[in-house]
Amino acid sequence: SRPDLLASGSFEAIQLIGTVAANAPPTITNSVTLSGGGLPSAVQASDTATVEIPSGIVQWGNSANNQTLGGPPLGTGFVAISSEGFQSLALKNDGSIVQWGDTSLGEAVGLPAGSGFVAIAAGYYHNLGLKSDGTIVQWGATFLDQTLGGPPAGSGFVAIAAGGYHSLALKSDGSIVQWGNAYGLPPVGSGFVAIAAGGFHGLALKSDGTIVQWGDASRNQTNNQPTGSGFVAIAAGGLHSLALKSDGTIVQWGDTTSGNQAVGLPTGSGFVAIAAGLYHSLALKGDGTIVQWGDASENQA
């Protein structure tokens, strides 16, 4: 409809994008071909634009042990976060990893450069990264035998979890591998769909919605473990654990006295994600708001 462009054999193409998924590619290419309308021949052109994902990081709580040292990173484009001890990790949409906080005990030793990572997990003093080819990279301190018996070689891993001094990995066949300074043995067999590593214990979620727990029970980590099915997510803290049910309600068990872990435990439904720290916990609601409960004596809130 613009004679000036038709006469010169040029045209414009405008593309509007409303929502960009977190796993979107870093660039998007748009190609258009126009013909007719007085053009002597078909004209084709393409344009490549950078995909911007507005996902920045907000951090709060105690910073007396340099938890915010070097971060949190500015900008957007982050797709995953993980925090434990006094350190934190963030995964960018290009598959690279950013680390900040107190790393004076070697938490950042061997921090992998480059891209290709799809998941991250922070332990007390060590960290894990899962690559797109299904292999696992571990870095950080080793003075507490965090690498004992691992990390496992080969590919085929689909999820990772870092605990106090041990780690877990979930294979594509639904089986679990554990290494490091661990208490107890994980369940054998397949059929598991999620894993979580606490201070000294582990959790696994089965495809039928039931939960399996193992590890140290000397601090009541297994007290009141829920039975039955209907669970869709799990999280393991220092000495306590959480589970999210399909109806959006939260169940908590384990040690809830040494650090007031259960103080303010939210009731009702509408929750879609959970996370557990040393003595406190977080939950994400379906409306995008966050609820925090547990011990706040160290300014966690």
PDB file of C-alpha atoms in Angstrom:
ATOM      1  CA  SER A   1       0.000   0.000   0.000  1.00  0.00           C
ATOM      2  CA  ARG A   2       3.047   2.268  -0.048  1.00  0.00           C
ATOM      3  CA  PRO A   3       3.954   3.164  -3.625  1.00  0.00           C
ATOM      4  CA  ASP A   4       7.309   4.597  -2.546  1.00  0.00           C
ATOM      5  CA  LEU A   5       8.381   1.220  -1.198  1.00  0.00           C
ATOM      6  CA  LEU A   6       6.903  -0.772  -4.053  1.00  0.00           C
ATOM      7  CA  ALA A   7       8.697   1.395  -6.562  1.00  0.00           C
ATOM      8  CA  SER A   8      12.040   0.719  -4.930  1.00  0.00           C
ATOM      9  CA  GLY A   9      11.375  -2.987  -4.381  1.00  0.00           C
ATOM     10  CA  SER A  10      11.468  -2.522  -0.561  1.00  0.00           C
ATOM     11  CA  PHE A  11       8.969  -3.290   2.160  1.00  0.00           C
ATOM     12  CA  GLU A  12       8.606  -3.326   5.952  1.00  0.00           C
ATOM     13  CA  ALA A  13       7.567  -6.214   8.209  1.00  0.00           C
ATOM     14  CA  ILE A  14       6.452  -5.560  11.786  1.00  0.00           C
ATOM     15  CA  GLN A  15       6.116  -8.364  14.338  1.00  0.00           C
ATOM     16  CA  LEU A  16       4.625  -7.999  17.807  1.00  0.00           C
ATOM     17  CA  ILE A  17       5.428 -10.528  20.542  1.00  0.00           C
ATOM     18  CA  GLY A  18       3.202 -10.569  23.607  1.00  0.00           C
ATOM     19  CA  THR A  19       4.670 -13.286  25.830  1.00  0.00           C
ATOM     20  CA  VAL A  20       8.141 -14.847  25.734  1.00  0.00           C
ATOM     21  CA  ALA A  21       8.693 -18.190  27.426  1.00  0.00           C
ATOM     22  CA  ALA A  22      11.605 -18.590  29.835  1.00  0.00           C
ATOM     23  CA  ASN A  23      13.179 -21.220  27.573  1.00  0.00           C
ATOM     24  CA  ALA A  24      12.901 -19.067  24.453  1.00  0.00           C
ATOM     25  CA  PRO A  25      15.942 -18.900  22.154  1.00  0.00           C
ATOM     26  CA  PRO A  26      18.244 -15.879  22.550  1.00  0.00           C
ATOM     27  CA  THR A  27      17.283 -14.598  19.080  1.00  0.00           C
ATOM     28  CA  ILE A  28      14.293 -14.852  16.764  1.00  0.00           C
ATOM     29  CA  THR A  29      14.307 -14.503  12.978  1.00  0.00           C
ATOM     30  CA  ASN A  30      11.347 -13.263  10.968  1.00  0.00           C
ATOM     31  CA  SER A  31      11.179 -13.888   7.212  1.00  0.00           C
ATOM     32  CA  VAL A  32       8.623 -12.361   4.841  1.00  0.00           C
ATOM     33  CA  THR A  33       8.001 -12.756   1.103  1.00  0.00           C
ATOM     34  CA  LEU A  34       5.850 -10.272  -0.842  1.00  0.00           C
ATOM     35  CA  SER A  35       4.650 -10.671  -4.387  1.00  0.00           C
ATOM     36  CA  GLY A  36       2.107  -9.035  -6.663  1.00  0.00           C
ATOM     37  CA  GLY A  37       0.836  -5.546  -6.021  1.00  0.00           C
ATOM     38  CA  GLY A  38       2.892  -4.097  -8.842  1.00  0.00           C
ATOM     39  CA  LEU A  39       6.156  -5.795  -7.843  1.00  0.00           C
ATOM     40  CA  PRO A  40       8.097  -6.989 -10.887  1.00  0.00           C
ATOM     41  CA  SER A  41       9.089 -10.118  -8.935  1.00  0.00           C
ATOM     42  CA  ALA A  42       8.720 -11.606  -5.471  1.00  0.00           C
ATOM     43  CA  VAL A  43      10.772  -9.865  -2.805  1.00  0.00           C
ATOM     44  CA  GLN A  44      12.046 -11.694   0.281  1.00  0.00           C
ATOM     45  CA  ALA A  45      13.756 -10.317   3.382  1.00  0.00           C
ATOM     46  CA  SER A  46      14.527 -11.440   6.937  1.00  0.00           C
ATOM     47  CA  ASP A  47      15.478  -9.786  10.175  1.00  0.00           C
ATOM     48  CA  THR A  48      16.976 -11.223  13.398  1.00  0.00           C
ATOM     49  CA  ALA A  49      16.164  -9.640  16.754  1.00  0.00           C
ATOM     50  CA  THR A  50      17.368 -10.355  20.286  1.00  0.00           C
ATOM     51  CA  VAL A  51      14.791 -11.905  22.606  1.00  0.00           C
ATOM     52  CA  GLU A  52      14.675 -10.061  25.910  1.00  0.00           C
ATOM     53  CA  ILE A  53      13.253 -12.001  28.867  1.00  0.00           C
ATOM     54  CA  PRO A  54      12.410  -9.594  31.720  1.00  0.00           C
ATOM     55  CA  SER A  55      13.414 -11.804  34.631  1.00  0.00           C
ATOM     56  CA  GLY A  56      15.561 -10.038  37.211  1.00  0.00           C
ATOM     57  CA  ILE A  57      16.621 -11.192  40.684  1.00  0.00           C
ATOM     58  CA  VAL A  58      15.635  -9.743  44.075  1.00  0.00           C
ATOM     59  CA  GLN A  59      17.461 -10.786  47.268  1.00  0.00           C
ATOM     60  CA  TRP A  60      16.610 -10.149  50.933  1.00  0.00           C
ATOM     61  CA  GLY A  61      17.594 -11.370  54.388  1.00  0.00           C
ATOM     62  CA  ASN A  62      20.778 -11.386  56.447  1.00  0.00           C
ATOM     63  CA  SER A  63      23.932 -10.073  54.784  1.00  0.00           C
ATOM     64  CA  ALA A  64      26.258 -10.263  57.815  1.00  0.00           C
ATOM     65  CA  ASN A  65      28.193 -13.133  56.223  1.00  0.00           C
ATOM     66  CA  ASN A  66      28.605 -11.492  52.817  1.00  0.00           C
ATOM     67  CA  GLN A  67      25.556 -13.234  51.363  1.00  0.00           C
ATOM     68  CA  THR A  68      25.126 -10.344  48.921  1.00  0.00           C
ATOM     69  CA  LEU A  69      28.821  -9.946  48.065  1.00  0.00           C
ATOM     70  CA  GLY A  70      29.130  -9.466  44.313  1.00  0.00           C
ATOM     71  CA  GLY A  71      25.404  -9.667  43.743  1.00  0.00           C
ATOM     72  CA  PRO A  72      22.662 -10.285  43.149  1.00  0.00           C
ATOM     73  CA  PRO A  73      23.480  -9.764  39.479  1.00  0.00           C
ATOM     74  CA  LEU A  74      21.831  -6.842  37.745  1.00  0.00           C
ATOM     75  CA  GLY A  75      19.764  -7.039  34.587  1.00  0.00           C
ATOM     76  CA  THR A  76      17.281  -9.570  33.331  1.00  0.00           C
ATOM     77  CA  GLY A  77      17.351 -12.810  31.378  1.00  0.00           C
ATOM     78  CA  PHE A  78      17.703 -15.182  34.347  1.00  0.00           C
ATOM     79  CA  VAL A  79      15.688 -18.416  34.249  1.00  0.00           C
ATOM     80  CA  ALA A  80      16.603 -20.227  37.493  1.00  0.00           C
ATOM     81  CA  ILE A  81      18.057 -19.500  40.946  1.00  0.00           C
ATOM     82  CA  SER A  82      19.451 -21.596  43.805  1.00  0.00           C
ATOM     83  CA  SER A  83      20.773 -20.577  47.214  1.00  0.00           C
ATOM     84  CA  GLU A  84      22.203 -22.393  50.228  1.00  0.00           C
ATOM     85  CA  GLY A  85      24.592 -21.609  53.060  1.00  0.00           C
ATOM     86  CA  PHE A  86      25.949 -18.118  52.366  1.00  0.00           C
ATOM     87  CA  GLN A  87      26.131 -18.345  48.565  1.00  0.00           C
ATOM     88  CA  SER A  88      23.757 -18.120  45.614  1.00  0.00           C
ATOM     89  CA  LEU A  89      23.616 -19.149  41.958  1.00  0.00           C
ATOM     90  CA  ALA A  90      21.673 -17.902  38.954  1.00  0.00           C
ATOM     91  CA  LEU A  91      21.205 -19.449  35.520  1.00  0.00           C
ATOM     92  CA  LYS A  92      20.928 -17.148  32.521  1.00  0.00           C
ATOM     93  CA  ASN A  93      18.841 -17.799  29.426  1.00  0.00           C
ATOM     94  CA  ASP A  94      22.056 -18.339  27.453  1.00  0.00           C
ATOM     95  CA  GLY A  95      22.914 -21.306  29.709  1.00  0.00           C
ATOM     96  CA  SER A  96      25.696 -19.577  31.652  1.00  0.00           C
ATOM     97  CA  ILE A  97      26.005 -19.472  35.468  1.00  0.00           C
ATOM     98  CA  VAL A  98      26.524 -16.522  37.819  1.00  0.00           C
ATOM     99  CA  GLN A  99      27.627 -17.049  41.453  1.00  0.00           C
ATOM    100  CA  TRP A 100      27.808 -14.566  44.347  1.00  0.00           C
ATOM    101  CA  GLY A 101      27.902 -14.352  48.133  1.00  0.00           C
ATOM    102  CA  ASP A 102      30.478 -15.612  50.622  1.00  0.00           C
ATOM    103  CA  THR A 103      32.768 -18.030  48.777  1.00  0.00           C
ATOM    104  CA  SER A 104      35.698 -17.789  51.212  1.00  0.00           C
ATOM    105  CA  LEU A 105      35.637 -21.533  51.923  1.00  0.00           C
ATOM    106  CA  GLY A 106      36.088 -22.476  48.286  1.00  0.00           C
ATOM    107  CA  GLU A 107      32.474 -22.458  47.116  1.00  0.00           C
ATOM    108  CA  ALA A 108      33.470 -20.861  43.799  1.00  0.00           C
ATOM    109  CA  VAL A 109      36.523 -23.016  43.072  1.00  0.00           C
ATOM    110  CA  GLY A 110      36.083 -24.460  39.586  1.00  0.00           C
ATOM    111  CA  LEU A 111      33.013 -22.375  38.717  1.00  0.00           C
ATOM    112  CA  PRO A 112      32.317 -23.495  35.132  1.00  0.00           C
ATOM    113  CA  ALA A 113      32.522 -20.908  32.391  1.00  0.00           C
ATOM    114  CA  GLY A 114      30.586 -20.938  29.152  1.00  0.00           C
ATOM    115  CA  SER A 115      27.011 -21.902  28.409  1.00  0.00           C
ATOM    116  CA  GLY A 116      25.003 -25.082  27.869  1.00  0.00           C
ATOM    117  CA  PHE A 117      23.653 -25.473  31.418  1.00  0.00           C
ATOM    118  CA  VAL A 118      19.947 -26.140  31.998  1.00  0.00           C
ATOM    119  CA  ALA A 119      19.778 -26.539  35.803  1.00  0.00           C
ATOM    120  CA  ILE A 120      21.726 -25.485  38.914  1.00  0.00           C
ATOM    121  CA  ALA A 121      21.812 -26.599  42.567  1.00  0.00           C
ATOM    122  CA  ALA A 122      23.613 -24.945  45.501  1.00  0.00           C
ATOM    123  CA  GLY A 123      24.723 -26.911  48.569  1.00  0.00           C
ATOM    124  CA  TYR A 124      26.264 -25.584  51.772  1.00  0.00           C
ATOM    125  CA  TYR A 125      29.759 -25.340  50.296  1.00  0.00           C
ATOM    126  CA  HIS A 126      29.517 -27.007  46.889  1.00  0.00           C
ATOM    127  CA  ASN A 127      27.455 -26.640  43.734  1.00  0.00           C
ATOM    128  CA  LEU A 128      26.141 -28.616  40.774  1.00  0.00           C
ATOM    129  CA  GLY A 129      25.292 -27.776  37.192  1.00  0.00           C
ATOM    130  CA  LEU A 130      23.357 -29.941  34.723  1.00  0.00           C
ATOM    131  CA  LYS A 131      24.264 -29.539  31.078  1.00  0.00           C
ATOM    132  CA  SER A 132      21.946 -29.874  28.099  1.00  0.00           C
ATOM    133  CA  ASP A 133      23.707 -33.117  27.123  1.00  0.00           C
ATOM    134  CA  GLY A 134      22.681 -34.704  30.449  1.00  0.00           C
ATOM    135  CA  THR A 135      26.115 -34.539  32.092  1.00  0.00           C
ATOM    136  CA  ILE A 136      26.844 -33.113  35.565  1.00  0.00           C
ATOM    137  CA  VAL A 137      29.515 -30.617  36.622  1.00  0.00           C
ATOM    138  CA  GLN A 138      30.413 -30.113  40.299  1.00  0.00           C
ATOM    139  CA  TRP A 139      32.499 -27.317  41.797  1.00  0.00           C
ATOM    140  CA  GLY A 140      33.229 -25.738  45.156  1.00  0.00           C
ATOM    141  CA  ALA A 141      34.758 -27.009  48.397  1.00  0.00           C
ATOM    142  CA  THR A 142      35.730 -30.654  48.896  1.00  0.00           C
ATOM    143  CA  PHE A 143      37.006 -30.610  52.505  1.00  0.00           C
ATOM    144  CA  LEU A 144      33.895 -32.437  53.748  1.00  0.00           C
ATOM    145  CA  ASP A 145      34.051 -35.199  51.115  1.00  0.00           C
ATOM    146  CA  GLN A 146      31.447 -33.528  48.919  1.00  0.00           C
ATOM    147  CA  THR A 147      32.836 -35.313  45.855  1.00  0.00           C
ATOM    148  CA  LEU A 148      33.202 -38.747  47.472  1.00  0.00           C
ATOM    149  CA  GLY A 149      32.061 -41.287  44.886  1.00  0.00           C
ATOM    150  CA  GLY A 150      31.101 -38.659  42.332  1.00  0.00           C
ATOM    151  CA  PRO A 151      29.933 -36.725  40.572  1.00  0.00           C
ATOM    152  CA  PRO A 152      28.700 -39.526  38.328  1.00  0.00           C
ATOM    153  CA  ALA A 153      30.187 -39.761  34.854  1.00  0.00           C
ATOM    154  CA  GLY A 154      28.206 -40.091  31.673  1.00  0.00           C
ATOM    155  CA  SER A 155      24.974 -38.522  30.477  1.00  0.00           C
ATOM    156  CA  GLY A 156      21.275 -39.298  30.833  1.00  0.00           C
ATOM    157  CA  PHE A 157      20.681 -37.176  33.959  1.00  0.00           C
ATOM    158  CA  VAL A 158      17.585 -34.969  34.091  1.00  0.00           C
ATOM    159  CA  ALA A 159      17.641 -33.374  37.575  1.00  0.00           C
ATOM    160  CA  ILE A 160      20.138 -32.503  40.326  1.00  0.00           C
ATOM    161  CA  ALA A 161      19.980 -31.633  44.039  1.00  0.00           C
ATOM    162  CA  ALA A 162      22.742 -30.453  46.402  1.00  0.00           C
ATOM    163  CA  GLY A 163      22.442 -30.982  50.153  1.00  0.00           C
ATOM    164  CA  GLY A 164      24.653 -30.184  53.113  1.00  0.00           C
ATOM    165  CA  TYR A 165      27.656 -32.259  52.104  1.00  0.00           C
ATOM    166  CA  HIS A 166      26.095 -34.652  49.591  1.00  0.00           C
ATOM    167  CA  SER A 167      24.365 -34.595  46.217  1.00  0.00           C
ATOM    168  CA  LEU A 168      21.673 -36.409  44.263  1.00  0.00           C
ATOM    169  CA  ALA A 169      20.982 -36.873  40.573  1.00  0.00           C
ATOM    170  CA  LEU A 170      17.929 -38.246  38.803  1.00  0.00           C
ATOM    171  CA  LYS A 171      18.403 -40.299  35.655  1.00  0.00           C
ATOM    172  CA  SER A 172      16.091 -40.367  32.666  1.00  0.00           C
ATOM    173  CA  ASP A 173      14.987 -43.879  33.638  1.00  0.00           C
ATOM    174  CA  GLY A 174      13.728 -42.564  36.980  1.00  0.00           C
ATOM    175  CA  SER A 175      16.542 -43.982  39.121  1.00  0.00           C
ATOM    176  CA  ILE A 176      18.568 -42.015  41.713  1.00  0.00           C
ATOM    177  CA  VAL A 177      22.327 -41.638  42.163  1.00  0.00           C
ATOM    178  CA  GLN A 178      23.809 -40.292  45.410  1.00  0.00           C
ATOM    179  CA  TRP A 179      27.386 -39.265  46.268  1.00  0.00           C
ATOM    180  CA  GLY A 180      29.374 -37.228  48.757  1.00  0.00           C
ATOM    181  CA  ASN A 181      29.260 -37.304  52.553  1.00  0.00           C
ATOM    182  CA  ALA A 182      25.799 -38.833  52.830  1.00  0.00           C
ATOM    183  CA  TYR A 183      23.651 -40.557  55.446  1.00  0.00           C
ATOM    184  CA  GLY A 184      21.682 -43.593  54.363  1.00  0.00           C
ATOM    185  CA  LEU A 185      21.041 -44.922  50.888  1.00  0.00           C
ATOM    186  CA  PRO A 186      18.512 -43.671  48.350  1.00  0.00           C
ATOM    187  CA  PRO A 187      15.744 -45.995  47.188  1.00  0.00           C
ATOM    188  CA  VAL A 188      16.633 -48.425  44.430  1.00  0.00           C
ATOM    189  CA  GLY A 189      14.668 -48.926  41.263  1.00  0.00           C
ATOM    190  CA  SER A 190      13.029 -46.466  38.897  1.00  0.00           C
ATOM    191  CA  GLY A 191       9.765 -44.541  38.742  1.00  0.00           C
ATOM    192  CA  PHE A 192      10.993 -41.408  40.535  1.00  0.00           C
ATOM    193  CA  VAL A 193      10.206 -37.987  39.052  1.00  0.00           C
ATOM    194  CA  ALA A 194      11.768 -35.502  41.511  1.00  0.00           C
ATOM    195  CA  ILE A 195      14.531 -35.348  44.136  1.00  0.00           C
ATOM    196  CA  ALA A 196      15.462 -33.028  47.018  1.00  0.00           C
ATOM    197  CA  ALA A 197      18.553 -32.963  49.238  1.00  0.00           C
ATOM    198  CA  GLY A 198      18.449 -31.566  52.774  1.00  0.00           C
ATOM    199  CA  GLY A 199      21.158 -30.993  55.324  1.00  0.00           C
ATOM    200  CA  PHE A 200      21.622 -34.689  56.021  1.00  0.00           C
ATOM    201  CA  HIS A 201      18.602 -36.338  54.418  1.00  0.00           C
ATOM    202  CA  GLY A 202      17.042 -36.873  51.019  1.00  0.00           C
ATOM    203  CA  LEU A 203      13.579 -37.016  49.478  1.00  0.00           C
ATOM    204  CA  ALA A 204      12.257 -38.571  46.302  1.00  0.00           C
ATOM    205  CA  LEU A 205       8.858 -38.207  44.663  1.00  0.00           C
ATOM    206  CA  LYS A 206       7.437 -41.175  42.775  1.00  0.00           C
ATOM    207  CA  SER A 207       5.315 -41.006  39.655  1.00  0.00           C
ATOM    208  CA  ASP A 208       2.327 -42.208  41.702  1.00  0.00           C
ATOM    209  CA  GLY A 209       2.568 -39.114  43.919  1.00  0.00           C
ATOM    210  CA  THR A 210       4.057 -40.839  46.981  1.00  0.00           C
ATOM    211  CA  ILE A 211       7.184 -39.710  48.878  1.00  0.00           C
ATOM    212  CA  VAL A 212      10.249 -41.696  49.947  1.00  0.00           C
ATOM    213  CA  GLN A 213      12.659 -40.308  52.572  1.00  0.00           C
ATOM    214  CA  TRP A 214      16.062 -41.498  53.800  1.00  0.00           C
ATOM    215  CA  GLY A 215      19.119 -40.256  55.692  1.00  0.00           C
ATOM    216  CA  ASP A 216      19.888 -39.024  59.189  1.00  0.00           C
ATOM    217  CA  ALA A 217      16.933 -39.075  61.586  1.00  0.00           C
ATOM    218  CA  SER A 218      18.793 -38.071  64.768  1.00  0.00           C
ATOM    219  CA  ARG A 219      17.229 -34.588  64.668  1.00  0.00           C
ATOM    220  CA  ASN A 220      13.695 -35.778  63.932  1.00  0.00           C
ATOM    221  CA  GLN A 221      14.034 -35.242  60.174  1.00  0.00           C
ATOM    222  CA  THR A 222      11.534 -38.044  59.523  1.00  0.00           C
ATOM    223  CA  ASN A 223       8.967 -37.052  62.156  1.00  0.00           C
ATOM    224  CA  ASN A 224       5.412 -37.041  60.809  1.00  0.00           C
ATOM    225  CA  GLN A 225       6.408 -37.828  57.235  1.00  0.00           C
ATOM    226  CA  PRO A 226       3.203 -37.712  55.165  1.00  0.00           C
ATOM    227  CA  THR A 227       1.811 -40.915  53.736  1.00  0.00           C
ATOM    228  CA  GLY A 228      -0.432 -41.504  50.787  1.00  0.00           C
ATOM    229  CA  SER A 229      -0.303 -40.019  47.301  1.00  0.00           C
ATOM    230  CA  GLY A 230      -1.326 -36.801  45.600  1.00  0.00           C
ATOM    231  CA  PHE A 231       1.976 -34.957  46.030  1.00  0.00           C
ATOM    232  CA  VAL A 232       3.428 -33.010  43.084  1.00  0.00           C
ATOM    233  CA  ALA A 233       6.564 -31.327  44.488  1.00  0.00           C
ATOM    234  CA  ILE A 234       9.067 -31.745  47.347  1.00  0.00           C
ATOM    235  CA  ALA A 235      11.675 -29.588  49.108  1.00  0.00           C
ATOM    236  CA  ALA A 236      14.245 -30.464  51.779  1.00  0.00           C
ATOM    237  CA  GLY A 237      15.646 -27.952  54.276  1.00  0.00           C
ATOM    238  CA  GLY A 238      18.337 -28.311  56.891  1.00  0.00           C
ATOM    239  CA  LEU A 239      16.306 -30.501  59.228  1.00  0.00           C
ATOM    240  CA  HIS A 240      12.770 -30.218  57.857  1.00  0.00           C
ATOM    241  CA  SER A 241      10.925 -31.016  54.653  1.00  0.00           C
ATOM    242  CA  LEU A 242       8.001 -29.758  52.579  1.00  0.00           C
ATOM    243  CA  ALA A 243       5.618 -31.296  50.084  1.00  0.00           C
ATOM    244  CA  LEU A 244       3.092 -29.665  47.760  1.00  0.00           C
ATOM    245  CA  LYS A 245      -0.173 -31.483  47.094  1.00  0.00           C
ATOM    246  CA  SER A 246      -2.118 -31.466  43.845  1.00  0.00           C
ATOM    247  CA  ASP A 247      -4.800 -29.334  45.507  1.00  0.00           C
ATOM    248  CA  GLY A 248      -2.230 -26.569  46.135  1.00  0.00           C
ATOM    249  CA  THR A 249      -1.845 -27.154  49.886  1.00  0.00           C
ATOM    250  CA  ILE A 250       1.477 -27.531  51.731  1.00  0.00           C
ATOM    251  CA  VAL A 251       2.560 -30.224  54.195  1.00  0.00           C
ATOM    252  CA  GLN A 252       5.613 -29.770  56.474  1.00  0.00           C
ATOM    253  CA  TRP A 253       7.381 -32.326  58.671  1.00  0.00           C
ATOM    254  CA  GLY A 254      10.666 -33.070  60.416  1.00  0.00           C
ATOM    255  CA  ASP A 255      12.369 -30.901  63.027  1.00  0.00           C
ATOM    256  CA  THR A 256      10.166 -27.864  63.558  1.00  0.00           C
ATOM    257  CA  THR A 257      11.428 -26.798  67.002  1.00  0.00           C
ATOM    258  CA  SER A 258      15.172 -26.093  66.852  1.00  0.00           C
ATOM    259  CA  GLY A 259      14.611 -23.138  64.545  1.00  0.00           C
ATOM    260  CA  ASN A 260      10.859 -22.509  64.670  1.00  0.00           C
ATOM    261  CA  GLN A 261      10.602 -23.914  61.156  1.00  0.00           C
ATOM    262  CA  ALA A 262       6.806 -24.258  61.322  1.00  0.00           C
ATOM    263  CA  VAL A 263       5.997 -20.799  62.698  1.00  0.00           C
ATOM    264  CA  GLY A 264       3.657 -19.144  60.214  1.00  0.00           C
ATOM    265  CA  LEU A 265       3.183 -22.251  58.059  1.00  0.00           C
ATOM    266  CA  PRO A 266       0.567 -21.113  55.516  1.00  0.00           C
ATOM    267  CA  THR A 267      -2.781 -22.862  55.366  1.00  0.00           C
ATOM    268  CA  GLY A 268      -5.179 -23.054  52.471  1.00  0.00           C
ATOM    269  CA  SER A 269      -4.538 -23.834  48.820  1.00  0.00           C
ATOM    270  CA  GLY A 270      -3.393 -21.986  45.726  1.00  0.00           C
ATOM    271  CA  PHE A 271       0.330 -22.688  46.050  1.00  0.00           C
ATOM    272  CA  VAL A 272       2.310 -23.780  42.986  1.00  0.00           C
ATOM    273  CA  ALA A 273       5.963 -24.063  44.155  1.00  0.00           C
ATOM    274  CA  ILE A 274       7.944 -24.542  47.397  1.00  0.00           C
ATOM    275  CA  ALA A 275      11.513 -24.074  48.659  1.00  0.00           C
ATOM    276  CA  ALA A 276      13.168 -24.914  52.002  1.00  0.00           C
ATOM    277  CA  GLY A 277      16.178 -23.262  53.643  1.00  0.00           C
ATOM    278  CA  LEU A 278      18.077 -24.118  56.805  1.00  0.00           C
ATOM    279  CA  TYR A 279      15.326 -23.021  59.217  1.00  0.00           C
ATOM    280  CA  HIS A 280      12.865 -21.170  56.985  1.00  0.00           C
ATOM    281  CA  SER A 281      10.726 -21.858  53.920  1.00  0.00           C
ATOM    282  CA  LEU A 282       9.148 -20.142  50.926  1.00  0.00           C
ATOM    283  CA  ALA A 283       6.071 -20.816  48.820  1.00  0.00           C
ATOM    284  CA  LEU A 284       4.885 -19.302  45.552  1.00  0.00           C
ATOM    285  CA  LYS A 285       1.183 -18.722  45.000  1.00  0.00           C
ATOM    286  CA  GLY A 286      -0.638 -18.981  41.716  1.00  0.00           C
ATOM    287  CA  ASP A 287      -1.083 -15.209  41.628  1.00  0.00           C
ATOM    288  CA  GLY A 288       2.700 -14.720  41.674  1.00  0.00           C
ATOM    289  CA  THR A 289       3.005 -13.649  45.320  1.00  0.00           C
ATOM    290  CA  ILE A 290       5.488 -15.161  47.805  1.00  0.00           C
ATOM    291  CA  VAL A 291       4.862 -16.405  51.352  1.00  0.00           C
ATOM    292  CA  GLN A 292       7.746 -16.897  53.828  1.00  0.00           C
ATOM    293  CA  TRP A 293       7.654 -18.602  57.225  1.00  0.00           C
ATOM    294  CA  GLY A 294       9.893 -20.192  59.841  1.00  0.00           C
ATOM    295  CA  ASP A 295      12.812 -18.822  61.818  1.00  0.00           C
ATOM    296  CA  ALA A 296      13.503 -15.127  61.255  1.00  0.00           C
ATOM    297  CA  SER A 297      15.991 -14.653  64.125  1.00  0.00           C
ATOM    298  CA  GLU A 298      18.843 -14.161  61.644  1.00  0.00           C
ATOM    299  CA  ASN A 299      16.891 -11.567  59.671  1.00  0.00           C
ATOM    300  CA  GLN A 300      15.793 -14.097  57.039  1.00  0.00           C
ATOM    301  CA  ALA A 301      12.645 -12.074  56.441  1.00  0.00           C
TER     302      ALA A 301
END
